[in-house]
């Protein structure tokens, strides 16, 4: 196991992502951040907090559970459905930023797009990921990335967040092929 991002690295990456989102969207007035549970939800909250501090106004955020939209639902053990929480202003005609911890095959994001379509019609949908490890199976690309971590398919990227795990850290586990 090797540590790819330490706690200060994660903080810097999230601060950079926050600035990039605000720059690309000319501020935060029409933004809604939706984190994909579990760790993406905590990252969305952190990014919204950083952006709110920069802008001096609250940035809307919530969570988007994708469990029932996964294409591998029948192949996995049953999993509890997490809450989807949409800010009071909704997502219609807003710029939605999906937030996840690791971007890998792209299938989670495809599921998130399907789930989002059930809720409303945003003006735009953008993607922020703390880590992009490559190996896409679908034509999906993150708009905002904290760190690109080239990995082999046999390796795994493990994200630890203080809200869940007691510390912030990203590590790569397994041997590179």
Tab-separated table of N, CA and C in Angstrom:
chain	number	residue	atom	x	y	z
A	1	UNK	N	0.852	-1.178	0.000
A	1	UNK	CA	0.000	0.000	0.000
A	1	UNK	C	0.895	1.237	0.000
A	2	UNK	N	0.582	2.172	-0.887
A	2	UNK	CA	1.327	3.428	-0.906
A	2	UNK	C	0.356	4.599	-0.811
A	3	UNK	N	0.733	5.594	-0.032
A	3	UNK	CA	-0.107	6.768	0.144
A	3	UNK	C	0.082	7.682	-1.064
A	4	UNK	N	-1.013	7.972	-1.744
A	4	UNK	CA	-0.978	8.826	-2.930
A	4	UNK	C	-1.323	10.272	-2.588
A	5	UNK	N	-2.216	10.465	-1.629
A	5	UNK	CA	-2.596	11.803	-1.174
A	5	UNK	C	-2.695	11.811	0.342
A	6	UNK	N	-2.019	12.747	0.956
A	6	UNK	CA	-2.118	12.937	2.404
A	6	UNK	C	-3.267	13.904	2.696
A	7	UNK	N	-3.549	14.137	3.960
A	7	UNK	CA	-4.616	15.067	4.342
A	7	UNK	C	-4.390	16.466	3.759
A	8	UNK	N	-3.162	17.037	3.858
A	8	UNK	CA	-2.951	18.358	3.243
A	8	UNK	C	-3.108	18.334	1.715
A	9	UNK	N	-2.718	17.227	1.075
A	9	UNK	CA	-2.890	17.099	-0.380
A	9	UNK	C	-4.369	17.116	-0.753
A	10	UNK	N	-5.183	16.415	0.028
A	10	UNK	CA	-6.627	16.366	-0.238
A	10	UNK	C	-7.235	17.753	-0.058
A	11	UNK	N	-6.837	18.436	0.984
A	11	UNK	CA	-7.356	19.789	1.228
A	11	UNK	C	-6.996	20.723	0.074
A	12	UNK	N	-5.746	20.661	-0.390
A	12	UNK	CA	-5.319	21.484	-1.537
A	12	UNK	C	-6.106	21.136	-2.795
A	13	UNK	N	-6.296	19.849	-3.031
A	13	UNK	CA	-7.029	19.401	-4.226
A	13	UNK	C	-8.471	19.911	-4.191
A	14	UNK	N	-9.122	19.826	-3.044
A	14	UNK	CA	-10.508	20.280	-2.938
A	14	UNK	C	-10.608	21.803	-3.068
A	15	UNK	N	-9.624	22.506	-2.560
A	15	UNK	CA	-9.601	23.969	-2.709
A	15	UNK	C	-9.424	24.343	-4.177
A	16	UNK	N	-8.531	23.636	-4.872
A	16	UNK	CA	-8.314	23.894	-6.302
A	16	UNK	C	-9.573	23.582	-7.107
A	17	UNK	N	-10.202	22.437	-6.823
A	17	UNK	CA	-11.439	22.060	-7.512
A	17	UNK	C	-12.506	23.136	-7.285
A	18	UNK	N	-12.616	23.624	-6.073
A	18	UNK	CA	-13.606	24.658	-5.742
A	18	UNK	C	-13.391	25.912	-6.579
A	19	UNK	N	-12.140	26.354	-6.662
A	19	UNK	CA	-11.829	27.539	-7.466
A	19	UNK	C	-12.126	27.298	-8.946
A	20	UNK	N	-11.781	26.109	-9.447
A	20	UNK	CA	-12.012	25.789	-10.857
A	20	UNK	C	-13.510	25.763	-11.180
A	21	UNK	N	-14.310	25.206	-10.284
A	21	UNK	CA	-15.761	25.164	-10.500
A	21	UNK	C	-16.316	26.585	-10.569
A	22	UNK	N	-15.931	27.422	-9.618
A	22	UNK	CA	-16.419	28.801	-9.596
A	22	UNK	C	-15.977	29.565	-10.837
A	23	UNK	N	-14.731	29.350	-11.256
A	23	UNK	CA	-14.218	30.041	-12.436
A	23	UNK	C	-14.966	29.624	-13.693
A	24	UNK	N	-15.173	28.336	-13.853
A	24	UNK	CA	-15.848	27.831	-15.054
A	24	UNK	C	-17.313	28.268	-15.107
A	25	UNK	N	-17.935	28.441	-13.944
A	25	UNK	CA	-19.365	28.739	-13.880
A	25	UNK	C	-19.674	30.186	-13.516
A	26	UNK	N	-18.689	31.056	-13.619
A	26	UNK	CA	-18.851	32.483	-13.302
A	26	UNK	C	-19.544	32.691	-11.951
A	27	UNK	N	-19.026	32.044	-10.925
A	27	UNK	CA	-19.595	32.171	-9.591
A	27	UNK	C	-20.505	31.012	-9.261
A	28	UNK	N	-21.185	31.115	-8.135
A	28	UNK	CA	-21.943	29.968	-7.655
A	28	UNK	C	-23.435	30.132	-7.577
A	29	UNK	N	-23.992	31.203	-8.154
A	29	UNK	CA	-25.419	31.476	-7.966
A	29	UNK	C	-26.331	30.397	-8.554
A	30	UNK	N	-25.923	29.742	-9.621
A	30	UNK	CA	-26.802	28.731	-10.224
A	30	UNK	C	-26.328	27.303	-9.945
A	31	UNK	N	-25.322	27.157	-9.093
A	31	UNK	CA	-24.729	25.845	-8.845
A	31	UNK	C	-25.486	25.027	-7.807
A	32	UNK	N	-25.511	23.708	-8.044
A	32	UNK	CA	-25.968	22.732	-7.061
A	32	UNK	C	-24.958	21.592	-7.100
A	33	UNK	N	-24.335	21.310	-5.972
A	33	UNK	CA	-23.422	20.179	-5.877
A	33	UNK	C	-24.182	18.983	-5.341
A	34	UNK	N	-24.060	17.842	-6.015
A	34	UNK	CA	-24.698	16.609	-5.557
A	34	UNK	C	-23.626	15.538	-5.402
A	35	UNK	N	-23.407	15.114	-4.166
A	35	UNK	CA	-22.418	14.080	-3.885
A	35	UNK	C	-23.025	12.700	-3.993
A	36	UNK	N	-22.241	11.778	-4.525
A	36	UNK	CA	-22.676	10.389	-4.646
A	36	UNK	C	-22.225	9.661	-3.383
A	37	UNK	N	-23.201	9.150	-2.581
A	37	UNK	CA	-22.824	8.489	-1.330
A	37	UNK	C	-21.900	7.302	-1.590
A	38	UNK	N	-20.990	7.058	-0.711
A	38	UNK	CA	-20.907	7.657	0.601
A	38	UNK	C	-19.883	8.789	0.619
A	39	UNK	N	-18.699	8.549	0.131
A	39	UNK	CA	-17.640	9.546	0.263
A	39	UNK	C	-17.851	10.768	-0.628
A	40	UNK	N	-18.490	10.597	-1.762
A	40	UNK	CA	-18.776	11.735	-2.629
A	40	UNK	C	-19.681	12.751	-1.954
A	41	UNK	N	-20.572	12.272	-1.082
A	41	UNK	CA	-21.464	13.179	-0.354
A	41	UNK	C	-20.664	14.071	0.594
A	42	UNK	N	-19.692	13.490	1.278
A	42	UNK	CA	-18.851	14.275	2.188
A	42	UNK	C	-17.953	15.233	1.413
A	43	UNK	N	-17.456	14.795	0.275
A	43	UNK	CA	-16.621	15.674	-0.551
A	43	UNK	C	-17.447	16.848	-1.089
A	44	UNK	N	-18.690	16.588	-1.495
A	44	UNK	CA	-19.566	17.671	-1.983
A	44	UNK	C	-19.796	18.703	-0.889
A	45	UNK	N	-20.004	18.244	0.324
A	45	UNK	CA	-20.199	19.165	1.451
A	45	UNK	C	-18.941	20.014	1.668
A	46	UNK	N	-17.777	19.389	1.621
A	46	UNK	CA	-16.522	20.129	1.811
A	46	UNK	C	-16.319	21.164	0.703
A	47	UNK	N	-16.554	20.751	-0.544
A	47	UNK	CA	-16.372	21.669	-1.669
A	47	UNK	C	-17.365	22.826	-1.570
A	48	UNK	N	-18.616	22.531	-1.235
A	48	UNK	CA	-19.633	23.585	-1.084
A	48	UNK	C	-19.229	24.560	0.013
A	49	UNK	N	-18.661	24.051	1.097
A	49	UNK	CA	-18.203	24.921	2.187
A	49	UNK	C	-17.069	25.835	1.740
A	50	UNK	N	-16.114	25.283	1.017
A	50	UNK	CA	-14.990	26.086	0.512
A	50	UNK	C	-15.512	27.146	-0.451
A	51	UNK	N	-16.394	26.747	-1.363
A	51	UNK	CA	-16.944	27.683	-2.331
A	51	UNK	C	-17.778	28.769	-1.656
A	52	UNK	N	-18.534	28.397	-0.633
A	52	UNK	CA	-19.345	29.371	0.102
A	52	UNK	C	-18.454	30.411	0.766
A	53	UNK	N	-17.337	29.960	1.302
A	53	UNK	CA	-16.388	30.882	1.931
A	53	UNK	C	-15.782	31.830	0.901
A	54	UNK	N	-15.430	31.307	-0.263
A	54	UNK	CA	-14.845	32.132	-1.332
A	54	UNK	C	-15.859	33.155	-1.828
A	55	UNK	N	-17.090	32.710	-2.073
A	55	UNK	CA	-18.128	33.561	-2.668
A	55	UNK	C	-18.849	34.453	-1.660
A	56	UNK	N	-18.790	34.085	-0.389
A	56	UNK	CA	-19.504	34.865	0.613
A	56	UNK	C	-21.001	34.632	0.596
A	57	UNK	N	-21.428	33.520	-0.005
A	57	UNK	CA	-22.842	33.159	-0.061
A	57	UNK	C	-22.944	31.632	-0.049
A	58	UNK	N	-24.073	31.133	0.441
A	58	UNK	CA	-24.246	29.681	0.538
A	58	UNK	C	-24.336	29.038	-0.847
A	59	UNK	N	-23.592	27.959	-1.027
A	59	UNK	CA	-23.659	27.158	-2.244
A	59	UNK	C	-24.518	25.932	-1.923
A	60	UNK	N	-25.512	25.673	-2.745
A	60	UNK	CA	-26.432	24.556	-2.517
A	60	UNK	C	-25.742	23.219	-2.763
A	61	UNK	N	-26.013	22.273	-1.879
A	61	UNK	CA	-25.477	20.930	-2.073
A	61	UNK	C	-26.453	19.912	-1.508
A	62	UNK	N	-26.299	18.675	-1.983
A	62	UNK	CA	-27.135	17.580	-1.510
A	62	UNK	C	-26.481	16.260	-1.859
A	63	UNK	N	-27.267	15.200	-1.852
A	63	UNK	CA	-26.754	13.871	-2.181
A	63	UNK	C	-27.649	13.228	-3.234
A	64	UNK	N	-27.051	12.324	-3.992
A	64	UNK	CA	-27.786	11.623	-5.045
A	64	UNK	C	-27.471	10.137	-4.953
A	65	UNK	N	-28.434	9.368	-4.443
A	65	UNK	CA	-28.228	7.922	-4.356
A	65	UNK	C	-28.476	7.292	-5.721
A	66	UNK	N	-27.563	6.421	-6.132
A	66	UNK	CA	-27.645	5.808	-7.458
A	66	UNK	C	-27.915	4.310	-7.399
A	67	UNK	N	-28.106	3.781	-6.215
A	67	UNK	CA	-28.196	2.332	-6.016
A	67	UNK	C	-29.131	1.653	-6.997
A	68	UNK	N	-30.351	2.151	-7.130
A	68	UNK	CA	-31.341	1.481	-7.977
A	68	UNK	C	-31.096	1.685	-9.473
A	69	UNK	N	-30.126	2.518	-9.832
A	69	UNK	CA	-29.836	2.797	-11.238
A	69	UNK	C	-28.584	2.083	-11.726
A	70	UNK	N	-27.948	1.304	-10.858
A	70	UNK	CA	-26.710	0.601	-11.231
A	70	UNK	C	-27.017	-0.523	-12.215
A	71	UNK	N	-26.108	-0.720	-13.171
A	71	UNK	CA	-26.316	-1.809	-14.136
A	71	UNK	C	-25.840	-3.157	-13.594
A	72	UNK	N	-25.220	-3.150	-12.416
A	72	UNK	CA	-24.762	-4.398	-11.804
A	72	UNK	C	-25.558	-4.737	-10.547
A	73	UNK	N	-26.752	-4.191	-10.428
A	73	UNK	CA	-27.567	-4.356	-9.232
A	73	UNK	C	-27.802	-5.829	-8.900
A	74	UNK	N	-28.066	-6.636	-9.917
A	74	UNK	CA	-28.336	-8.057	-9.689
A	74	UNK	C	-27.068	-8.858	-9.411
A	75	UNK	N	-25.905	-8.286	-9.705
A	75	UNK	CA	-24.649	-9.000	-9.522
A	75	UNK	C	-24.024	-8.770	-8.152
A	76	UNK	N	-24.530	-7.806	-7.410
A	76	UNK	CA	-23.946	-7.436	-6.120
A	76	UNK	C	-24.862	-7.854	-4.975
A	77	UNK	N	-24.255	-7.923	-3.805
A	77	UNK	CA	-25.043	-8.183	-2.600
A	77	UNK	C	-25.968	-6.996	-2.362
A	78	UNK	N	-27.140	-7.218	-1.782
A	78	UNK	CA	-28.056	-6.106	-1.515
A	78	UNK	C	-27.374	-5.027	-0.664
A	79	UNK	N	-27.681	-3.786	-0.984
A	79	UNK	CA	-27.085	-2.647	-0.293
A	79	UNK	C	-28.206	-1.703	0.122
A	80	UNK	N	-28.065	-1.142	1.306
A	80	UNK	CA	-29.077	-0.199	1.782
A	80	UNK	C	-29.108	1.027	0.884
A	81	UNK	N	-30.300	1.511	0.614
A	81	UNK	CA	-30.450	2.713	-0.194
A	81	UNK	C	-30.161	3.914	0.693
A	82	UNK	N	-29.312	4.797	0.199
A	82	UNK	CA	-28.952	6.010	0.934
A	82	UNK	C	-29.960	7.093	0.562
A	83	UNK	N	-30.072	8.112	1.397
A	83	UNK	CA	-31.035	9.174	1.067
A	83	UNK	C	-30.541	10.050	-0.084
A	84	UNK	N	-31.464	10.456	-0.929
A	84	UNK	CA	-31.189	11.487	-1.922
A	84	UNK	C	-31.762	12.771	-1.338
A	85	UNK	N	-30.920	13.782	-1.215
A	85	UNK	CA	-31.382	15.064	-0.680
A	85	UNK	C	-31.085	16.144	-1.713
A	86	UNK	N	-32.135	16.750	-2.204
A	86	UNK	CA	-32.012	17.809	-3.206
A	86	UNK	C	-32.278	19.141	-2.499
A	87	UNK	N	-31.403	20.135	-2.699
A	87	UNK	CA	-31.631	21.437	-2.063
A	87	UNK	C	-32.999	22.008	-2.444
A	88	UNK	N	-33.526	22.894	-1.608
A	88	UNK	CA	-34.883	23.411	-1.780
A	88	UNK	C	-35.125	24.070	-3.139
A	89	UNK	N	-34.111	24.640	-3.748
A	89	UNK	CA	-34.271	25.265	-5.062
A	89	UNK	C	-34.362	24.269	-6.200
A	90	UNK	N	-34.167	22.988	-5.907
A	90	UNK	CA	-34.221	21.948	-6.930
A	90	UNK	C	-33.035	22.002	-7.876
A	91	UNK	N	-33.149	21.286	-8.992
A	91	UNK	CA	-32.059	21.249	-9.976
A	91	UNK	C	-32.478	21.776	-11.343
A	92	UNK	N	-33.771	22.050	-11.515
A	92	UNK	CA	-34.247	22.484	-12.822
A	92	UNK	C	-33.554	23.781	-13.246
A	93	UNK	N	-32.973	23.754	-14.444
A	93	UNK	CA	-32.284	24.897	-15.046
A	93	UNK	C	-31.114	25.404	-14.201
A	94	UNK	N	-30.540	24.512	-13.398
A	94	UNK	CA	-29.365	24.842	-12.590
A	94	UNK	C	-28.159	24.113	-13.155
A	95	UNK	N	-26.972	24.537	-12.758
A	95	UNK	CA	-25.728	23.864	-13.135
A	95	UNK	C	-25.382	22.877	-12.029
A	96	UNK	N	-25.530	21.592	-12.311
A	96	UNK	CA	-25.309	20.539	-11.325
A	96	UNK	C	-23.882	20.013	-11.451
A	97	UNK	N	-23.220	19.942	-10.310
A	97	UNK	CA	-21.889	19.341	-10.249
A	97	UNK	C	-22.031	18.032	-9.493
A	98	UNK	N	-21.848	16.908	-10.178
A	98	UNK	CA	-21.817	15.607	-9.513
A	98	UNK	C	-20.443	15.461	-8.883
A	99	UNK	N	-20.390	14.959	-7.655
A	99	UNK	CA	-19.125	14.818	-6.936
A	99	UNK	C	-18.971	13.371	-6.495
A	100	UNK	N	-17.827	12.773	-6.838
A	100	UNK	CA	-17.522	11.409	-6.410
A	100	UNK	C	-16.075	11.343	-5.963
A	101	UNK	N	-15.752	10.290	-5.218
A	101	UNK	CA	-14.386	10.173	-4.723
A	101	UNK	C	-13.432	9.631	-5.781
A	102	UNK	N	-13.798	8.546	-6.457
A	102	UNK	CA	-12.915	7.927	-7.448
A	102	UNK	C	-13.670	7.714	-8.754
A	103	UNK	N	-13.091	8.174	-9.844
A	103	UNK	CA	-13.634	7.913	-11.176
A	103	UNK	C	-12.831	6.767	-11.770
A	104	UNK	N	-13.515	5.690	-12.134
A	104	UNK	CA	-12.852	4.489	-12.635
A	104	UNK	C	-13.470	4.115	-13.981
A	105	UNK	N	-14.423	3.208	-14.008
A	105	UNK	CA	-14.991	2.730	-15.270
A	105	UNK	C	-15.953	3.737	-15.895
A	106	UNK	N	-16.557	4.580	-15.084
A	106	UNK	CA	-17.556	5.525	-15.558
A	106	UNK	C	-18.979	5.047	-15.329
A	107	UNK	N	-19.142	3.812	-14.879
A	107	UNK	CA	-20.478	3.242	-14.709
A	107	UNK	C	-21.255	3.895	-13.562
A	108	UNK	N	-20.564	4.287	-12.502
A	108	UNK	CA	-21.238	4.982	-11.404
A	108	UNK	C	-21.813	6.306	-11.898
A	109	UNK	N	-21.065	7.012	-12.716
A	109	UNK	CA	-21.523	8.304	-13.224
A	109	UNK	C	-22.674	8.116	-14.202
A	110	UNK	N	-22.645	7.068	-15.014
A	110	UNK	CA	-23.770	6.775	-15.891
A	110	UNK	C	-25.028	6.553	-15.061
A	111	UNK	N	-24.885	5.828	-13.962
A	111	UNK	CA	-26.013	5.600	-13.057
A	111	UNK	C	-26.495	6.914	-12.449
A	112	UNK	N	-25.549	7.780	-12.099
A	112	UNK	CA	-25.910	9.081	-11.518
A	112	UNK	C	-26.676	9.931	-12.523
A	113	UNK	N	-26.279	9.878	-13.780
A	113	UNK	CA	-26.996	10.638	-14.809
A	113	UNK	C	-28.426	10.116	-14.965
A	114	UNK	N	-28.591	8.797	-14.900
A	114	UNK	CA	-29.938	8.217	-14.959
A	114	UNK	C	-30.773	8.660	-13.760
A	115	UNK	N	-30.182	8.619	-12.571
A	115	UNK	CA	-30.899	9.033	-11.355
A	115	UNK	C	-31.257	10.515	-11.431
A	116	UNK	N	-30.352	11.316	-11.928
A	116	UNK	CA	-30.584	12.760	-12.052
A	116	UNK	C	-31.762	13.047	-12.985
A	117	UNK	N	-31.859	12.274	-14.058
A	117	UNK	CA	-32.952	12.440	-15.012
A	117	UNK	C	-34.315	12.180	-14.402
A	118	UNK	N	-34.368	11.394	-13.339
A	118	UNK	CA	-35.630	11.119	-12.647
A	118	UNK	C	-36.055	12.294	-11.760
A	119	UNK	N	-35.109	13.170	-11.447
A	119	UNK	CA	-35.377	14.259	-10.504
A	119	UNK	C	-35.744	15.553	-11.215
A	120	UNK	N	-35.095	15.810	-12.337
A	120	UNK	CA	-35.350	17.062	-13.035
A	120	UNK	C	-34.429	17.240	-14.223
A	121	UNK	N	-34.456	18.440	-14.777
A	121	UNK	CA	-33.666	18.741	-15.966
A	121	UNK	C	-32.733	19.915	-15.671
A	122	UNK	N	-31.472	19.600	-15.325
A	122	UNK	CA	-30.517	20.680	-15.082
A	122	UNK	C	-30.099	21.354	-16.389
A	123	UNK	N	-29.605	22.586	-16.280
A	123	UNK	CA	-29.079	23.284	-17.455
A	123	UNK	C	-27.819	22.585	-17.945
A	124	UNK	N	-26.895	22.291	-17.015
A	124	UNK	CA	-25.678	21.549	-17.345
A	124	UNK	C	-25.396	20.557	-16.226
A	125	UNK	N	-24.639	19.527	-16.552
A	125	UNK	CA	-24.139	18.575	-15.556
A	125	UNK	C	-22.641	18.478	-15.762
A	126	UNK	N	-21.905	18.698	-14.683
A	126	UNK	CA	-20.453	18.601	-14.704
A	126	UNK	C	-20.040	17.589	-13.640
A	127	UNK	N	-18.810	17.113	-13.746
A	127	UNK	CA	-18.332	16.068	-12.840
A	127	UNK	C	-17.045	16.492	-12.164
A	128	UNK	N	-17.019	16.346	-10.838
A	128	UNK	CA	-15.810	16.564	-10.042
A	128	UNK	C	-15.464	15.256	-9.343
A	129	UNK	N	-14.202	14.852	-9.443
A	129	UNK	CA	-13.734	13.637	-8.784
A	129	UNK	C	-12.436	13.941	-8.055
A	130	UNK	N	-12.321	13.439	-6.840
A	130	UNK	CA	-11.075	13.614	-6.106
A	130	UNK	C	-9.947	12.887	-6.821
A	131	UNK	N	-10.218	11.674	-7.305
A	131	UNK	CA	-9.203	10.854	-7.978
A	131	UNK	C	-9.767	10.312	-9.290
A	132	UNK	N	-8.971	10.422	-10.345
A	132	UNK	CA	-9.287	9.766	-11.623
A	132	UNK	C	-8.214	8.718	-11.848
A	133	UNK	N	-8.591	7.456	-11.832
A	133	UNK	CA	-7.614	6.380	-11.979
A	133	UNK	C	-7.589	5.749	-13.371
A	134	UNK	N	-8.394	6.300	-14.296
A	134	UNK	CA	-8.389	5.774	-15.657
A	134	UNK	C	-9.236	4.528	-15.798
A	135	UNK	N	-9.004	3.777	-16.874
A	135	UNK	CA	-9.686	2.507	-17.170
A	135	UNK	C	-11.167	2.682	-17.484
A	136	UNK	N	-11.515	3.748	-18.207
A	136	UNK	CA	-12.910	4.016	-18.534
A	136	UNK	C	-13.490	2.934	-19.427
A	137	UNK	N	-14.719	2.546	-19.153
A	137	UNK	CA	-15.492	1.619	-19.978
A	137	UNK	C	-16.581	2.352	-20.742
A	138	UNK	N	-16.825	3.597	-20.365
A	138	UNK	CA	-17.839	4.431	-20.994
A	138	UNK	C	-17.216	5.781	-21.329
A	139	UNK	N	-17.771	6.519	-22.294
A	139	UNK	CA	-17.186	7.807	-22.681
A	139	UNK	C	-17.542	8.923	-21.691
A	140	UNK	N	-16.934	8.840	-20.516
A	140	UNK	CA	-17.191	9.811	-19.450
A	140	UNK	C	-15.860	10.381	-19.000
A	141	UNK	N	-15.836	11.714	-18.832
A	141	UNK	CA	-14.607	12.404	-18.428
A	141	UNK	C	-14.962	13.419	-17.355
A	142	UNK	N	-14.116	13.513	-16.330
A	142	UNK	CA	-14.354	14.487	-15.267
A	142	UNK	C	-13.973	15.889	-15.739
A	143	UNK	N	-14.764	16.872	-15.327
A	143	UNK	CA	-14.465	18.273	-15.618
A	143	UNK	C	-13.455	18.825	-14.624
A	144	UNK	N	-13.468	18.290	-13.400
A	144	UNK	CA	-12.601	18.761	-12.330
A	144	UNK	C	-12.021	17.543	-11.617
A	145	UNK	N	-10.695	17.465	-11.539
A	145	UNK	CA	-10.025	16.308	-10.944
A	145	UNK	C	-8.997	16.789	-9.921
A	146	UNK	N	-9.046	16.172	-8.748
A	146	UNK	CA	-8.049	16.482	-7.728
A	146	UNK	C	-6.698	15.913	-8.069
A	147	UNK	N	-6.670	14.633	-8.492
A	147	UNK	CA	-5.409	13.969	-8.812
A	147	UNK	C	-5.666	12.834	-9.792
A	148	UNK	N	-4.886	12.790	-10.864
A	148	UNK	CA	-4.894	11.644	-11.774
A	148	UNK	C	-3.911	10.622	-11.222
A	149	UNK	N	-4.401	9.411	-10.972
A	149	UNK	CA	-3.559	8.344	-10.441
A	149	UNK	C	-3.582	7.165	-11.398
A	150	UNK	N	-2.602	7.070	-12.277
A	150	UNK	CA	-2.555	5.905	-13.162
A	150	UNK	C	-2.374	4.624	-12.335
A	151	UNK	N	-3.241	3.669	-12.555
A	151	UNK	CA	-3.193	2.406	-11.817
A	151	UNK	C	-3.371	1.253	-12.796
A	152	UNK	N	-3.042	0.061	-12.340
A	152	UNK	CA	-3.400	-1.123	-13.119
A	152	UNK	C	-4.796	-1.534	-12.668
A	153	UNK	N	-5.459	-2.335	-13.466
A	153	UNK	CA	-6.811	-2.776	-13.105
A	153	UNK	C	-6.800	-3.654	-11.857
A	154	UNK	N	-5.666	-4.303	-11.585
A	154	UNK	CA	-5.589	-5.175	-10.409
A	154	UNK	C	-5.401	-4.386	-9.114
A	155	UNK	N	-5.067	-3.126	-9.212
A	155	UNK	CA	-4.908	-2.303	-8.017
A	155	UNK	C	-6.245	-1.687	-7.622
A	156	UNK	N	-6.311	-1.226	-6.399
A	156	UNK	CA	-7.502	-0.492	-5.963
A	156	UNK	C	-7.061	0.808	-5.312
A	157	UNK	N	-7.915	1.801	-5.437
A	157	UNK	CA	-7.679	3.106	-4.818
A	157	UNK	C	-8.617	3.201	-3.629
A	158	UNK	N	-8.040	3.482	-2.481
A	158	UNK	CA	-8.829	3.562	-1.255
A	158	UNK	C	-8.822	4.997	-0.745
A	159	UNK	N	-10.013	5.570	-0.609
A	159	UNK	CA	-10.160	6.930	-0.106
A	159	UNK	C	-10.685	6.853	1.323
A	160	UNK	N	-9.958	7.478	2.223
A	160	UNK	CA	-10.381	7.584	3.614
A	160	UNK	C	-10.714	9.045	3.892
A	161	UNK	N	-11.840	9.289	4.542
A	161	UNK	CA	-12.235	10.638	4.906
A	161	UNK	C	-12.507	10.695	6.405
A	162	UNK	N	-12.126	11.801	7.010
A	162	UNK	CA	-12.235	11.931	8.467
A	162	UNK	C	-13.667	11.748	8.961
A	163	UNK	N	-14.659	12.164	8.183
A	163	UNK	CA	-16.054	12.037	8.599
A	163	UNK	C	-16.465	10.572	8.803
A	164	UNK	N	-15.831	9.656	8.082
A	164	UNK	CA	-16.199	8.237	8.135
A	164	UNK	C	-15.102	7.403	8.780
A	165	UNK	N	-13.856	7.682	8.358
A	165	UNK	CA	-12.727	6.825	8.700
A	165	UNK	C	-11.794	7.393	9.775
A	166	UNK	N	-12.033	8.625	10.179
A	166	UNK	CA	-11.197	9.217	11.209
A	166	UNK	C	-9.939	9.905	10.706
A	167	UNK	N	-9.656	9.793	9.407
A	167	UNK	CA	-8.510	10.495	8.827
A	167	UNK	C	-8.713	10.660	7.336
A	168	UNK	N	-7.989	11.624	6.764
A	168	UNK	CA	-8.032	11.859	5.318
A	168	UNK	C	-6.786	11.265	4.682
A	169	UNK	N	-7.022	10.401	3.674
A	169	UNK	CA	-5.884	9.787	2.982
A	169	UNK	C	-6.387	9.044	1.749
A	170	UNK	N	-5.589	9.055	0.697
A	170	UNK	CA	-5.864	8.241	-0.485
A	170	UNK	C	-4.663	7.332	-0.678
A	171	UNK	N	-4.930	6.037	-0.798
A	171	UNK	CA	-3.843	5.079	-0.987
A	171	UNK	C	-4.142	4.161	-2.165
A	172	UNK	N	-3.074	3.613	-2.713
A	172	UNK	CA	-3.183	2.614	-3.782
A	172	UNK	C	-2.771	1.294	-3.187
A	173	UNK	N	-3.633	0.300	-3.355
A	173	UNK	CA	-3.374	-1.038	-2.806
A	173	UNK	C	-3.201	-2.031	-3.934
A	174	UNK	N	-2.289	-2.984	-3.744
A	174	UNK	CA	-2.038	-4.012	-4.735
A	174	UNK	C	-0.824	-3.685	-5.574
A	175	UNK	N	-0.392	-4.666	-6.323
A	175	UNK	CA	0.801	-4.544	-7.165
A	175	UNK	C	0.427	-4.096	-8.574
A	176	UNK	N	1.250	-3.223	-9.135
A	176	UNK	CA	1.056	-2.809	-10.531
A	176	UNK	C	1.494	-3.943	-11.440
A	177	UNK	N	0.761	-4.142	-12.499
A	177	UNK	CA	1.123	-5.202	-13.459
A	177	UNK	C	2.094	-4.695	-14.474
